[in-house]
Amino acid sequence: SGALVSSVAWRRKKSLAERSAEGHRMAASGGNPPDWRFFQVFGEEQPEGTGVEDIQEADLLSALDFDETGDYLATGDRGGRAVVFERAAVDKANETSPDVRPDPVALRARQDSQYCFLTEFQSHEPEFDYLKSLEIEEKINCIRWCRGSMGCKMLLSTNDKTIKLWKIYGKKIKILSNMNMEQINGATLSSGASAQSWGAGRGLRLPLMATRERVVTATPKRTYSNAHAYHINSIALNSDGESFMSCDDLRLHVWNLNYSSSCFNIVDVKPANMEALSKVITSADFHPTDCHTFLYSSSRGCVRLGDMRAAALCDQSMKVFEEPEDPANKSFFSEIISSISNARFSRDGRYIVTRDYLNVRIWDVNMEARPIKTFNMHEHLRPKLCVLYEKDCIFDKFDACFNHDGTQVMTGSYQNKFNLLSTDDSQPNQVLEASQTPHRRAPPQSQQQCNGDLPRDFSRRILHASFHPHQNLVAIAATSTLYIMNAT
């Protein structure tokens, strides 16, 4: 058994370079890459040429997340609404024990089952801070699933200032039945009259409570407020299942899910003199298995890895991942485009993906010197940064995330395009469109670089997307429409 444990540990620690070599061998042997196809759509498809101005701002999707099983998907929008989707249940009679190898046919049927609407609720309302004369939007900035219990699902959602924990559960609506009332010739008779008409032997009946229908409802369990002086940009669940982290522009706080009255500050980058402020925190994430390890990214283009065992206030980073800027590319906009909009761990915790405006980088947690992969996303837009700055498009914040086995990274782009990037070269990088014809692709990057054309419509952009935790399935927020794609 010791040799088996060592073998498993060795395989888990296999480097990305070895996986890349395996990918090359797979390609040489004729292995076919997955074929991504349209699976589902929720909301109205926006025809080409439709801009954001033609859509109500409250309907624009601003967050989405799969739960740990992949059977539930939650979305949040700018109107403060949260919508939950559930995967259609498989026939319970055909399900097998967890200890028995699943039937391939049943497993395939479950993977092909579609999502359906479960419930919708208003998570946040617009507020006004009278002390600071500040209007607080209802927009949901981040949404995350928590571990549920007793058949209930738990969901965290946050706007700029307030985090809420929601309990989602099925509620049975019951009505009284077997009443002592009878319908005879269209007239309602009481128990006494009916007894005289049908015979006194029937007597009185005891009314019963019968379940009429089952509805899914959401109720707020806790509200975590008054801890952030600046706008909250992300929340992350800890692997211990008992705590979570909230991140604003200058501070990171750790909360216990069971206590909303207090939290612990673990990172504070606020200078004594705000005029000396040179960076802000842009995102944060917990390690998927080590409950004491976390990361946070900054507007200066670096990612810092922290360890809560080292100190109560983790101002001294355990590791720093930063790639020096090429002096040849330095410009007035360098600080803006180098700001990291999103940083996430892979599901095994070995790698980190970062996304700034022009690049996606893959880092090995054990190597700080340089990223092991760099993908240029909008390099053809570099000569047009001045135009993008005037349109405020240069401030767009794109997400990036790993798939379930870490072999692919997904990130969004303009014109409803999204990129699937291979981290181990086992399959080609793909540019697909969020539509019912995903392979209607954009012109090659080399062609765009030659003619220097700008996208026709900057408002048709994909900022948020999420991979299914166990299979090749992605959920994509394209303005107000939710697309689900799967690979066969």
Coordinates of C-alpha atoms in Angstrom, one line a residue:
S1 CA 0.0 0.0 0.0
G2 CA 3.0 2.3 0.7
A3 CA 4.1 1.9 -2.9
L4 CA 0.6 2.7 -4.2
V5 CA 0.5 5.9 -2.1
S6 CA 3.9 6.9 -3.4
S7 CA 2.8 6.3 -7.0
V8 CA -0.3 8.4 -6.6
A9 CA 1.6 11.2 -5.0
W10 CA 4.2 11.1 -7.8
R11 CA 1.5 11.3 -10.4
R12 CA -0.2 14.3 -8.7
K13 CA 3.1 16.1 -8.7
K14 CA 3.8 15.5 -12.4
S15 CA 5.0 18.7 -13.9
L16 CA 3.3 20.6 -16.7
A17 CA 6.3 19.9 -19.0
E18 CA 5.7 16.2 -18.7
R19 CA 2.0 16.7 -19.4
S20 CA 3.0 18.8 -22.4
A21 CA 5.2 15.9 -23.7
E22 CA 2.3 13.6 -23.3
G23 CA 0.1 16.0 -25.2
H24 CA 2.6 16.0 -28.1
R25 CA 2.6 12.2 -28.1
M26 CA -1.2 12.2 -28.1
A27 CA -1.3 14.6 -31.1
A28 CA 1.3 12.5 -32.9
S29 CA -0.8 9.4 -32.4
G30 CA -3.8 11.0 -33.9
G31 CA -5.8 11.8 -30.7
N32 CA -8.8 14.0 -31.6
P33 CA -9.4 17.2 -29.6
P34 CA -12.8 17.6 -28.0
D35 CA -15.4 19.1 -30.3
W36 CA -17.2 22.0 -28.5
R37 CA -20.8 22.4 -29.4
F38 CA -23.8 24.5 -28.4
F39 CA -25.7 22.8 -25.5
Q40 CA -28.2 25.3 -24.0
V41 CA -29.2 28.9 -23.9
F42 CA -31.2 30.9 -21.3
G43 CA -32.4 34.3 -22.3
E44 CA -32.9 35.9 -25.6
E45 CA -30.1 35.6 -28.1
Q46 CA -29.0 39.1 -29.2
P47 CA -28.7 39.4 -32.9
E48 CA -25.4 40.7 -34.3
G49 CA -25.3 44.5 -34.2
T50 CA -27.3 44.7 -30.9
G51 CA -25.4 46.8 -28.4
V52 CA -25.7 47.0 -24.6
E53 CA -27.7 50.2 -25.0
D54 CA -30.5 48.0 -26.5
I55 CA -30.6 45.8 -23.3
Q56 CA -31.8 46.9 -19.9
E57 CA -28.7 47.4 -17.7
A58 CA -30.3 45.5 -14.9
D59 CA -30.4 42.3 -17.1
L60 CA -26.6 42.3 -17.8
L61 CA -25.0 39.2 -16.1
S62 CA -22.2 40.1 -13.7
A63 CA -21.4 36.8 -12.0
L64 CA -21.8 33.0 -12.3
D65 CA -20.6 29.8 -10.5
F66 CA -21.1 26.1 -10.5
D67 CA -21.4 24.2 -7.2
E68 CA -19.0 21.5 -6.3
T69 CA -21.1 18.7 -7.9
G70 CA -21.8 20.6 -11.1
D71 CA -25.6 19.9 -10.7
Y72 CA -26.4 23.5 -9.8
L73 CA -25.5 26.8 -11.6
A74 CA -26.1 30.3 -10.1
T75 CA -25.9 33.6 -11.9
G76 CA -26.1 37.2 -10.7
D77 CA -26.9 40.3 -12.6
R78 CA -26.6 44.1 -12.3
G79 CA -30.2 44.3 -11.0
G80 CA -29.2 42.4 -7.9
R81 CA -31.1 39.3 -8.9
A82 CA -29.8 35.7 -8.4
V83 CA -31.0 32.9 -10.7
V84 CA -30.4 29.3 -9.9
F85 CA -30.5 26.4 -12.4
E86 CA -30.6 22.7 -11.6
R87 CA -29.5 19.8 -13.8
A88 CA -32.4 17.5 -14.6
A89 CA -32.5 14.6 -12.3
V90 CA -31.6 11.1 -13.6
D91 CA -34.0 8.2 -12.9
K92 CA -33.4 7.2 -9.3
A93 CA -34.2 3.6 -10.0
N94 CA -31.3 3.3 -12.4
E95 CA -28.8 4.9 -10.0
T96 CA -26.1 2.6 -8.5
S97 CA -24.3 2.6 -5.2
P98 CA -21.3 5.0 -5.0
D99 CA -19.1 1.9 -4.4
V100 CA -20.1 0.3 -7.7
R101 CA -18.5 1.3 -11.0
P102 CA -21.1 3.4 -12.8
D103 CA -22.8 2.1 -15.9
P104 CA -21.3 4.0 -18.9
V105 CA -24.7 4.4 -20.5
A106 CA -26.2 5.9 -17.2
L107 CA -23.1 8.1 -16.8
R108 CA -23.5 9.4 -20.3
A109 CA -27.2 10.1 -19.8
R110 CA -26.4 12.2 -16.7
Q111 CA -23.7 14.2 -18.6
D112 CA -26.2 14.9 -21.4
S113 CA -29.0 15.9 -19.1
Q114 CA -29.9 19.6 -19.4
Y115 CA -30.2 22.4 -16.9
C116 CA -33.6 23.8 -16.0
F117 CA -34.7 26.9 -14.1
L118 CA -35.0 26.3 -10.3
T119 CA -35.6 29.6 -8.6
E120 CA -34.9 33.4 -8.7
F121 CA -34.7 35.9 -5.9
Q122 CA -33.7 39.4 -5.2
S123 CA -30.3 39.2 -3.5
H124 CA -29.5 42.9 -3.1
E125 CA -31.4 46.2 -3.2
P126 CA -30.0 49.6 -4.0
E127 CA -28.9 51.5 -0.9
F128 CA -27.5 54.9 0.1
D129 CA -24.8 55.5 2.6
Y130 CA -25.8 58.8 4.3
L131 CA -22.6 59.2 6.2
K132 CA -20.5 59.2 3.1
S133 CA -23.2 60.4 0.6
L134 CA -22.5 57.3 -1.4
E135 CA -25.0 55.4 -3.5
I136 CA -24.5 51.6 -3.3
E137 CA -25.5 49.7 -6.4
E138 CA -27.5 46.4 -6.2
K139 CA -25.1 44.8 -8.8
I140 CA -23.9 41.4 -7.7
N141 CA -20.1 41.4 -8.0
C142 CA -19.4 37.8 -7.1
I143 CA -21.4 34.7 -6.3
R144 CA -20.1 31.4 -4.7
W145 CA -21.7 28.2 -3.6
C146 CA -21.1 26.9 0.0
R147 CA -21.5 23.4 1.4
G148 CA -25.2 22.7 2.2
S149 CA -26.8 20.4 4.7
M150 CA -30.0 18.5 5.2
G151 CA -30.8 18.8 1.5
C152 CA -30.4 22.6 1.4
K153 CA -28.1 24.6 -0.8
M154 CA -26.1 27.6 0.5
L155 CA -25.1 30.5 -1.7
L156 CA -22.9 33.6 -1.0
S157 CA -23.5 36.7 -3.0
T158 CA -22.0 40.2 -2.6
N159 CA -22.4 43.7 -4.0
D160 CA -20.0 46.6 -3.4
K161 CA -20.5 46.6 0.4
T162 CA -22.6 43.8 1.7
I163 CA -22.2 40.0 1.6
K164 CA -25.2 37.7 2.1
L165 CA -25.6 34.0 2.8
W166 CA -28.7 32.5 1.3
K167 CA -30.4 29.2 2.1
I168 CA -32.1 27.6 -0.9
Y169 CA -34.5 24.8 -0.1
G170 CA -37.7 23.1 -1.2
K171 CA -40.8 24.1 0.7
K172 CA -44.0 22.0 0.7
I173 CA -47.3 23.9 0.5
K174 CA -50.0 22.0 2.4
I175 CA -53.8 22.5 2.3
L176 CA -56.6 21.0 4.3
S177 CA -58.4 18.1 2.7
N178 CA -61.1 15.6 3.7
M179 CA -63.3 18.4 4.8
N180 CA -66.8 17.8 6.2
M181 CA -68.4 19.4 3.3
E182 CA -70.3 17.7 0.4
Q183 CA -71.4 18.9 -3.0
I184 CA -74.9 17.7 -3.9
N185 CA -76.7 19.1 -6.9
G186 CA -74.4 22.1 -6.9
A187 CA -75.1 23.0 -3.3
T188 CA -72.6 22.7 -0.5
L189 CA -74.0 20.9 2.5
S190 CA -72.5 20.9 6.0
S191 CA -71.7 17.6 7.8
G192 CA -75.1 17.5 9.5
A193 CA -77.1 18.0 6.3
S194 CA -75.0 15.5 4.4
A195 CA -75.4 13.0 7.2
Q196 CA -79.2 13.4 7.0
S197 CA -79.1 13.0 3.2
W198 CA -76.8 10.1 2.9
G199 CA -77.4 8.4 6.2
A200 CA -76.4 9.2 9.7
G201 CA -73.9 6.3 9.8
R202 CA -71.1 8.4 8.2
G203 CA -70.5 10.7 11.1
L204 CA -67.8 13.5 11.1
R205 CA -64.5 13.2 9.3
L206 CA -61.2 14.4 10.7
P207 CA -59.7 17.0 8.2
L208 CA -56.2 16.1 6.9
M209 CA -53.2 18.2 5.8
A210 CA -52.2 17.2 2.2
T211 CA -49.2 18.4 0.3
R212 CA -50.4 20.3 -2.7
E213 CA -47.1 21.3 -4.3
R214 CA -43.4 21.8 -3.6
V215 CA -41.8 25.2 -4.3
V216 CA -38.2 26.2 -4.1
T217 CA -37.5 29.3 -2.0
A218 CA -34.5 31.3 -0.8
T219 CA -34.2 32.9 2.6
P220 CA -31.3 35.0 3.9
K221 CA -29.5 33.3 6.7
R222 CA -26.8 35.8 7.5
T223 CA -25.6 39.3 6.4
Y224 CA -21.9 40.2 6.6
S225 CA -21.7 44.0 6.5
N226 CA -19.9 47.1 7.8
A227 CA -16.5 45.6 7.3
H228 CA -15.4 47.0 4.0
A229 CA -14.8 50.7 3.5
Y230 CA -14.0 50.1 -0.2
H231 CA -15.7 48.2 -3.0
I232 CA -15.7 44.4 -2.7
N233 CA -14.4 42.8 -5.8
S234 CA -14.3 39.1 -5.0
I235 CA -15.1 36.4 -2.4
A236 CA -13.6 33.0 -2.1
L237 CA -14.6 29.9 0.0
N238 CA -12.0 28.1 2.1
S239 CA -11.4 24.4 1.7
D240 CA -12.3 23.9 5.4
G241 CA -15.9 24.6 4.5
E242 CA -16.2 26.9 7.6
S243 CA -14.8 30.2 6.4
F244 CA -14.5 32.5 3.4
M245 CA -12.5 35.5 2.3
S246 CA -13.7 38.8 1.1
C247 CA -11.5 41.3 -0.8
D248 CA -11.9 45.0 -1.5
D249 CA -9.5 47.5 -3.1
L250 CA -7.2 47.7 0.0
R251 CA -8.0 44.9 2.4
L252 CA -8.6 41.2 2.7
H253 CA -10.9 39.9 5.5
V254 CA -11.6 36.3 6.6
W255 CA -15.0 35.5 8.0
N256 CA -16.5 32.5 9.8
L257 CA -19.7 31.5 8.0
N258 CA -21.5 31.0 11.3
Y259 CA -20.6 34.5 12.7
S260 CA -21.5 37.7 10.9
S261 CA -20.6 40.1 13.7
S262 CA -16.8 40.1 13.3
C263 CA -14.0 39.2 10.8
F264 CA -10.2 39.1 10.8
N265 CA -8.1 41.3 8.6
I266 CA -5.2 39.4 7.0
V267 CA -3.9 41.8 4.4
D268 CA -3.9 45.6 4.5
V269 CA -2.2 47.6 1.8
K270 CA -3.6 51.0 2.7
P271 CA -0.8 53.5 3.1
A272 CA -0.7 56.0 6.0
N273 CA -1.0 58.8 3.5
M274 CA -3.5 58.0 0.7
E275 CA -1.6 60.3 -1.6
A276 CA 1.2 57.6 -1.6
L277 CA -1.3 54.9 -2.8
S278 CA 0.4 53.1 -5.7
K279 CA -1.6 49.9 -6.0
V280 CA -4.9 48.3 -5.2
I281 CA -6.0 44.7 -4.8
T282 CA -8.0 43.4 -7.7
S283 CA -8.9 39.7 -6.8
A284 CA -8.3 37.0 -4.3
D285 CA -8.6 33.2 -4.1
F286 CA -8.1 30.4 -1.6
H287 CA -6.0 27.3 -2.3
P288 CA -8.4 24.4 -3.1
T289 CA -6.9 22.0 -0.6
D290 CA -4.6 24.0 1.8
C291 CA -6.9 26.0 4.0
H292 CA -4.1 28.3 5.1
T293 CA -2.8 29.3 1.7
F294 CA -4.3 32.1 -0.4
L295 CA -3.4 34.5 -3.2
Y296 CA -4.3 38.0 -4.2
S297 CA -3.5 40.0 -7.3
S298 CA -2.8 43.7 -7.6
S299 CA -3.1 46.5 -10.2
R300 CA 0.7 46.5 -10.5
G301 CA 0.6 43.2 -12.4
C302 CA 1.8 40.9 -9.6
V303 CA 0.3 38.0 -7.7
R304 CA 1.2 37.4 -4.0
L305 CA 0.9 34.1 -2.2
G306 CA 0.2 34.3 1.5
D307 CA 0.3 31.8 4.4
M308 CA -2.0 32.5 7.3
R309 CA 0.2 30.3 9.6
A310 CA 3.1 32.8 9.3
A311 CA 1.4 35.8 10.9
A312 CA -1.9 37.2 11.8
L313 CA -1.4 40.0 9.3
C314 CA 0.1 38.6 6.1
D315 CA 1.7 41.7 4.7
Q316 CA 4.9 39.8 4.0
S317 CA 4.1 37.5 1.1
M318 CA 5.4 33.9 1.0
K319 CA 5.9 34.1 -2.8
V320 CA 5.6 36.9 -5.5
F321 CA 4.8 36.1 -9.1
E322 CA 5.6 39.0 -11.4
E323 CA 6.9 39.2 -14.9
P324 CA 9.0 42.3 -15.7
E325 CA 7.6 44.5 -18.4
D326 CA 9.4 44.7 -21.7
P327 CA 10.9 48.2 -22.0
A328 CA 10.1 48.2 -25.7
N329 CA 6.4 48.0 -24.9
K330 CA 6.3 50.6 -22.2
S331 CA 3.8 53.4 -22.8
F332 CA 1.4 55.8 -21.1
F333 CA -1.1 52.9 -20.8
S334 CA 1.3 50.3 -19.4
E335 CA 0.1 50.6 -15.8
I336 CA -3.6 50.1 -16.9
I337 CA -3.1 47.1 -19.2
S338 CA -0.8 45.4 -16.7
S339 CA -3.5 45.4 -14.0
I340 CA -4.5 41.8 -13.2
S341 CA -8.3 41.5 -13.4
N342 CA -8.5 37.9 -12.2
A343 CA -6.3 35.3 -10.6
R344 CA -7.3 31.7 -9.8
F345 CA -5.8 28.4 -8.6
S346 CA -6.2 25.3 -10.7
R347 CA -8.3 22.6 -9.1
D348 CA -5.3 20.7 -7.8
G349 CA -3.6 23.9 -6.5
R350 CA -0.5 23.4 -8.5
Y351 CA -0.9 26.2 -11.0
I352 CA -2.2 29.8 -11.1
V353 CA -3.8 31.6 -14.0
T354 CA -3.8 35.4 -14.3
R355 CA -5.6 37.6 -16.8
D356 CA -4.8 41.2 -17.6
Y357 CA -6.1 43.2 -20.6
L358 CA -3.7 41.8 -23.2
N359 CA -2.4 38.5 -21.8
V360 CA -3.2 35.2 -20.0
R361 CA -0.3 33.8 -18.0
I362 CA 0.0 30.3 -16.4
W363 CA 2.3 30.1 -13.3
D364 CA 3.7 27.1 -11.5
V365 CA 3.3 27.6 -7.8
N366 CA 6.8 26.3 -7.3
M367 CA 8.5 28.6 -9.8
E368 CA 8.4 32.4 -9.3
A369 CA 11.0 33.4 -11.9
R370 CA 8.7 33.5 -14.9
P371 CA 5.3 32.1 -16.2
I372 CA 5.4 28.7 -17.8
K373 CA 2.9 29.8 -20.5
T374 CA 1.9 33.2 -21.9
F375 CA -1.0 33.7 -24.3
N376 CA -1.5 37.0 -26.1
M377 CA -5.2 37.8 -26.2
H378 CA -5.5 41.3 -27.7
E379 CA -2.0 42.0 -29.0
H380 CA -3.5 43.3 -32.3
L381 CA -5.2 46.1 -30.2
R382 CA -1.9 47.4 -28.7
P383 CA -1.6 50.1 -31.4
K384 CA -5.2 51.2 -30.6
L385 CA -4.9 51.7 -26.9
C386 CA -5.6 55.4 -27.1
V387 CA -9.0 54.7 -28.8
L388 CA -9.7 52.0 -26.3
Y389 CA -8.9 54.4 -23.4
E390 CA -11.4 57.0 -24.8
K391 CA -14.1 54.3 -25.0
D392 CA -13.3 53.1 -21.5
C393 CA -12.8 49.6 -22.9
I394 CA -9.3 49.4 -21.6
F395 CA -10.7 49.0 -18.1
D396 CA -12.7 45.9 -19.0
K397 CA -12.1 43.1 -16.5
F398 CA -12.0 39.6 -18.1
D399 CA -12.1 36.4 -16.0
A400 CA -10.0 33.3 -16.5
C401 CA -10.4 29.8 -15.1
F402 CA -9.1 26.3 -15.4
N403 CA -11.1 23.3 -16.4
H404 CA -11.6 20.2 -14.2
D405 CA -8.2 18.6 -15.0
G406 CA -6.1 21.7 -15.6
T407 CA -5.5 21.0 -19.3
Q408 CA -7.4 24.0 -20.5
V409 CA -8.0 27.7 -19.6
M410 CA -11.0 29.7 -20.7
T411 CA -11.2 33.5 -20.9
G412 CA -13.5 35.9 -22.7
S413 CA -13.0 38.5 -25.5
Y414 CA -14.9 40.9 -27.6
Q415 CA -17.7 40.2 -30.2
N416 CA -19.1 37.4 -28.0
K417 CA -15.9 35.4 -28.5
F418 CA -14.2 33.2 -25.9
N419 CA -10.8 31.5 -26.0
L420 CA -10.0 27.9 -24.9
L421 CA -6.3 27.7 -24.3
S422 CA -4.4 24.4 -24.0
T423 CA -2.0 24.4 -21.0
D424 CA -0.2 21.2 -22.0
D425 CA -0.3 21.5 -25.9
S426 CA -2.5 18.4 -26.1
Q427 CA -5.0 20.1 -28.2
P428 CA -5.1 23.3 -30.4
N429 CA -6.1 26.7 -28.9
Q430 CA -9.6 27.6 -30.0
V431 CA -11.6 30.8 -30.5
L432 CA -15.3 30.1 -30.4
E433 CA -18.4 32.3 -30.4
A434 CA -21.1 32.2 -27.7
S435 CA -24.0 31.4 -30.0
Q436 CA -25.8 28.4 -31.4
T437 CA -23.0 28.1 -34.1
P438 CA -19.9 28.4 -31.9
H439 CA -17.5 27.5 -34.7
R440 CA -18.3 30.7 -36.6
R441 CA -14.9 32.1 -35.6
A442 CA -13.3 35.5 -35.7
P443 CA -10.6 36.3 -38.3
P444 CA -7.1 34.9 -37.4
Q445 CA -5.1 37.0 -35.0
S446 CA -2.4 37.4 -37.7
Q447 CA -4.9 38.9 -40.1
Q448 CA -6.2 41.3 -37.4
Q449 CA -2.7 42.4 -36.6
C450 CA -2.0 43.1 -40.3
N451 CA -5.0 45.3 -40.9
G452 CA -5.2 46.7 -37.3
D453 CA -9.1 46.6 -37.3
L454 CA -10.9 47.2 -34.1
P455 CA -13.8 45.0 -33.1
R456 CA -17.1 46.2 -34.5
D457 CA -18.8 46.3 -31.2
F458 CA -17.0 46.5 -27.9
S459 CA -20.2 46.1 -25.9
R460 CA -20.6 42.5 -27.1
R461 CA -18.0 41.1 -24.7
I462 CA -17.7 38.0 -22.5
L463 CA -16.3 39.0 -19.1
H464 CA -17.5 36.1 -17.0
A465 CA -17.4 32.3 -17.6
S466 CA -17.1 29.2 -15.5
F467 CA -16.0 25.5 -16.1
H468 CA -18.0 22.6 -14.9
P469 CA -16.0 21.0 -12.0
H470 CA -16.0 17.4 -13.5
Q471 CA -16.6 17.5 -17.2
N472 CA -16.0 19.5 -20.4
L473 CA -18.9 21.9 -20.0
V474 CA -18.8 25.7 -19.8
A475 CA -21.2 28.4 -18.8
I476 CA -20.7 31.7 -20.5
A477 CA -22.3 35.1 -19.6
A478 CA -22.7 37.0 -22.9
T479 CA -24.3 40.4 -21.9
S480 CA -27.8 39.3 -20.7
T481 CA -27.7 35.7 -22.2
L482 CA -26.4 32.6 -20.6
Y483 CA -24.9 30.0 -22.9
I484 CA -23.8 26.5 -22.0
M485 CA -21.4 24.6 -24.3
N486 CA -20.2 21.1 -24.0
A487 CA -17.5 19.0 -25.6
T488 CA -18.0 15.6 -27.2

